Amino acid sequence: MNRRSFVTVTGAAVAGSVLAPSRATAALTLDLPALPYAPAALEPHIDAMTMEIHHGRHHQAYITNLKAALEGAGISETDPVALVSDLNTLPEAARMAVRNNGGGHLNHAWFWNWMAPAGSGPSAPEGKLAEAIQSTFSSLDAFKTAFAEAGTKRFGSGWAWLIQKADGSLAVVSTPNQDNPLMKGVVPDSDLGKPLLGLDVWEHAYYLKYQNKRPDYIAAWWNVVNWNAVAAGFSA
Ligand code: MN3
């Protein structure tokens, strides 16, 4: 996914969303994007304090550390998608810091937009996306089960993803830490693709409310998935 396609994706997501955050029409930068809803807007599924800490501290920390790494290595690229897509072109001294913190920044910037207050949009995928999920996974429930398993079985910290591969097919994959499916040469080639939906399963995403019960967090999270945003990323 290049910069232009990401602009298109986020623009379409806004057009189809009840809540239309104007800042999401711009390409991602190296600055912290505002949340597209109030921190308490995802209650009771995701609590306000978790959102405030997750966005204001964790996400901000990835950005601060990313900027420091880029500055230290004299890297002028400011597009986070470009930075993480081809890590092997970066100076080796900065590579791991950009992988962790560039991934952290990008994954969270997407994550906020893949959620919306419960009831503010469709509660399930519609149209071509719904058809593709049905034909790939046999049913929406089977997709959700596969996705939840990817998140539950991820040992330690990481993400579960729904991706669209270069050939157009859908797949559920999982990455450790802040890796993501754009990272060529980092994730297995079979797991590369455009992220359509991702779920943060780091403990910082759920521990205050759910403690060790990651499956309960995942089950509740489906209530706040922004299916309009997911569909906007899908190419029929
Ligand atoms: Mn997180």
XYZ file of C-alpha atoms and ligand atoms in Angstrom:
237
model
C 0.000 0.000 0.000
C 1.600 3.226 -1.052
C 0.931 6.687 0.257
C -1.643 7.501 -2.391
C -3.702 4.371 -1.810
C -3.677 5.012 1.922
C -5.048 8.500 1.376
C -7.800 7.001 -0.721
C -8.556 4.406 1.898
C -8.832 6.837 4.780
C -10.811 9.305 2.689
C -13.347 6.656 1.778
C -13.531 5.533 5.380
C -14.488 9.025 6.429
C -17.092 9.357 3.701
C -18.779 6.188 4.912
C -18.541 6.921 8.596
C -21.067 8.431 10.937
C -18.249 10.180 12.714
C -16.205 12.037 10.152
C -12.855 13.049 11.608
C -11.552 15.667 9.225
C -7.943 14.965 10.065
C -8.251 11.408 8.720
C -8.522 12.796 5.197
C -4.818 13.631 5.400
C -2.049 11.103 4.945
C -0.463 9.835 8.102
C 2.437 11.869 9.315
C 4.921 11.344 12.111
C 2.666 13.160 14.569
C 0.083 11.726 16.936
C -3.317 11.706 15.214
C -6.277 12.779 17.318
C -8.673 10.034 18.313
C -11.674 10.122 15.956
C -14.031 9.874 18.981
C -13.936 10.689 22.677
C -11.910 8.296 24.852
C -15.115 7.174 26.588
C -16.996 6.622 23.322
C -16.137 2.908 23.138
C -17.471 2.168 26.626
C -18.369 -0.279 27.997
C -16.337 -2.454 25.614
C -13.110 -0.456 25.824
C -12.841 1.777 28.890
C -11.914 5.447 28.731
C -8.805 5.203 30.880
C -7.367 2.461 28.690
C -8.023 4.586 25.621
C -6.434 7.668 27.178
C -3.299 5.838 28.273
C -3.081 3.750 25.122
C -3.382 6.749 22.806
C -1.771 9.516 24.815
C 1.123 7.576 26.308
C 1.791 4.338 24.436
C 1.131 5.634 20.935
C 2.904 8.901 21.707
C 5.928 6.993 22.998
C 6.267 5.086 19.719
C 6.210 8.394 17.872
C 8.749 10.039 20.158
C 11.093 7.072 19.847
C 10.588 6.833 16.091
C 11.464 10.473 15.596
C 14.576 10.102 17.730
C 15.701 7.086 15.720
C 15.116 8.839 12.400
C 16.915 11.953 13.545
C 19.819 9.937 14.898
C 20.214 8.121 11.591
C 19.655 11.169 9.402
C 16.560 9.661 7.765
C 14.289 12.273 6.193
C 11.390 10.037 5.117
C 8.201 11.151 6.891
C 5.701 8.630 5.528
C 5.333 5.846 8.113
C 4.022 3.423 5.475
C 7.128 3.938 3.361
C 9.376 3.633 6.403
C 8.132 0.227 7.536
C 7.473 -1.300 4.109
C 11.129 -1.535 3.178
C 13.071 -1.675 6.395
C 16.065 -3.290 4.739
C 16.768 -0.092 2.826
C 17.309 1.790 6.096
C 20.679 2.091 7.828
C 21.092 -1.009 9.947
C 21.599 0.999 13.125
C 18.082 2.443 12.832
C 16.312 -0.603 11.454
C 15.113 -2.216 14.669
C 14.020 1.073 16.202
C 12.012 1.940 13.085
C 10.567 -1.565 12.945
C 9.343 -1.383 16.542
C 8.367 2.277 16.767
C 7.365 2.909 13.167
C 5.276 -0.237 13.355
C 3.895 0.898 16.688
C 2.935 4.291 15.296
C 1.345 2.949 12.124
C -0.501 0.057 13.765
C -2.081 2.346 16.339
C -2.955 5.072 13.825
C -4.886 2.436 11.886
C -6.323 0.820 15.008
C -8.108 3.986 16.201
C -9.853 4.261 12.839
C -10.851 0.604 12.791
C -12.986 1.240 15.861
C -16.100 3.357 16.308
C -18.740 3.703 19.000
C -21.039 0.683 19.138
C -24.149 1.291 17.054
C -22.643 4.156 15.026
C -22.337 2.049 11.891
C -23.091 -1.421 10.529
C -22.622 -4.236 13.037
C -21.319 -6.608 10.352
C -19.553 -6.302 7.001
C -21.749 -5.474 4.027
C -21.591 -5.715 0.238
C -18.491 -7.016 -1.526
C -16.531 -7.337 1.700
C -19.259 -9.494 3.235
C -19.261 -11.685 0.113
C -15.480 -12.073 0.203
C -15.485 -12.997 3.889
C -18.261 -15.505 3.282
C -16.481 -17.163 0.350
C -13.072 -17.190 2.075
C -14.017 -18.302 5.569
C -17.466 -19.887 4.848
C -19.233 -17.551 7.276
C -18.781 -14.362 9.280
C -18.725 -16.388 12.478
C -15.992 -18.640 11.110
C -13.957 -15.562 10.184
C -14.420 -14.126 13.669
C -13.363 -17.421 15.212
C -10.208 -17.569 13.080
C -9.378 -13.947 13.832
C -10.002 -14.348 17.570
C -7.815 -17.457 17.586
C -5.020 -15.533 15.874
C -5.236 -12.965 18.655
C -5.658 -15.415 21.502
C -2.830 -17.706 20.428
C -0.345 -14.907 19.810
C 2.096 -15.552 22.647
C 3.095 -12.386 24.473
C 2.404 -9.179 22.582
C 1.294 -8.625 19.026
C -1.563 -8.204 16.614
C -4.205 -10.206 14.760
C -4.931 -9.080 11.206
C -7.332 -9.456 8.338
C -5.280 -8.772 5.229
C -5.877 -8.582 1.511
C -3.019 -10.140 -0.406
C -1.615 -8.894 -3.681
C -3.760 -11.425 -5.569
C -6.875 -9.976 -3.913
C -7.505 -12.882 -1.561
C -8.250 -12.455 2.143
C -6.338 -14.065 4.991
C -6.094 -13.941 8.770
C -2.556 -13.635 10.090
C -0.808 -12.632 13.283
C 2.389 -10.740 13.973
C 4.510 -10.399 17.120
C 5.346 -7.116 18.825
C 4.658 -4.165 16.489
C 5.367 -5.959 13.227
C 2.678 -5.652 10.552
C 1.779 -7.269 7.220
C 3.412 -4.504 5.172
C 6.892 -5.368 6.445
C 8.636 -7.105 3.564
C 11.579 -9.181 4.699
C 10.312 -9.162 8.285
C 7.079 -11.138 8.233
C 6.811 -14.340 6.160
C 5.952 -13.648 2.522
C 2.728 -15.618 3.021
C 1.621 -13.071 5.638
C 2.229 -9.957 3.517
C -0.754 -7.919 2.426
C -2.755 -4.778 2.973
C -4.130 -4.653 6.521
C -7.921 -4.307 6.399
C -8.452 -4.798 10.127
C -6.099 -5.265 13.025
C -6.485 -5.988 16.707
C -3.957 -4.980 19.332
C -3.503 -7.867 21.784
C -0.773 -6.254 23.869
C -1.823 -6.310 27.521
C -1.776 -2.500 27.571
C -4.795 -2.626 25.225
C -7.043 -4.432 27.684
C -5.473 -5.159 31.068
C -7.194 -2.435 33.133
C -10.642 -3.778 32.300
C -10.047 -7.399 31.342
C -6.844 -8.315 33.232
C -5.678 -11.704 31.940
C -8.908 -12.424 30.049
C -7.771 -11.677 26.527
C -10.591 -13.737 24.944
C -13.175 -11.575 26.758
C -11.534 -8.420 25.410
C -11.599 -9.825 21.882
C -15.242 -10.883 22.211
C -16.225 -7.386 23.381
C -14.093 -5.651 20.762
C -16.277 -6.890 17.900
C -18.937 -4.464 19.166
C -16.754 -1.483 18.279
C -15.320 -2.594 14.947
C -15.825 0.115 12.311
C -16.965 -2.030 9.384
C -17.212 1.020 7.133
C -13.499 1.619 7.630
C -12.710 -2.052 6.995
C -14.762 -2.042 3.793
C -13.065 1.163 2.644
C -9.715 -0.629 2.576
C -11.022 -3.621 0.650
C -10.559 -3.731 -3.112
C -13.348 -5.799 -4.683
Mn -1.115 -0.886 21.691
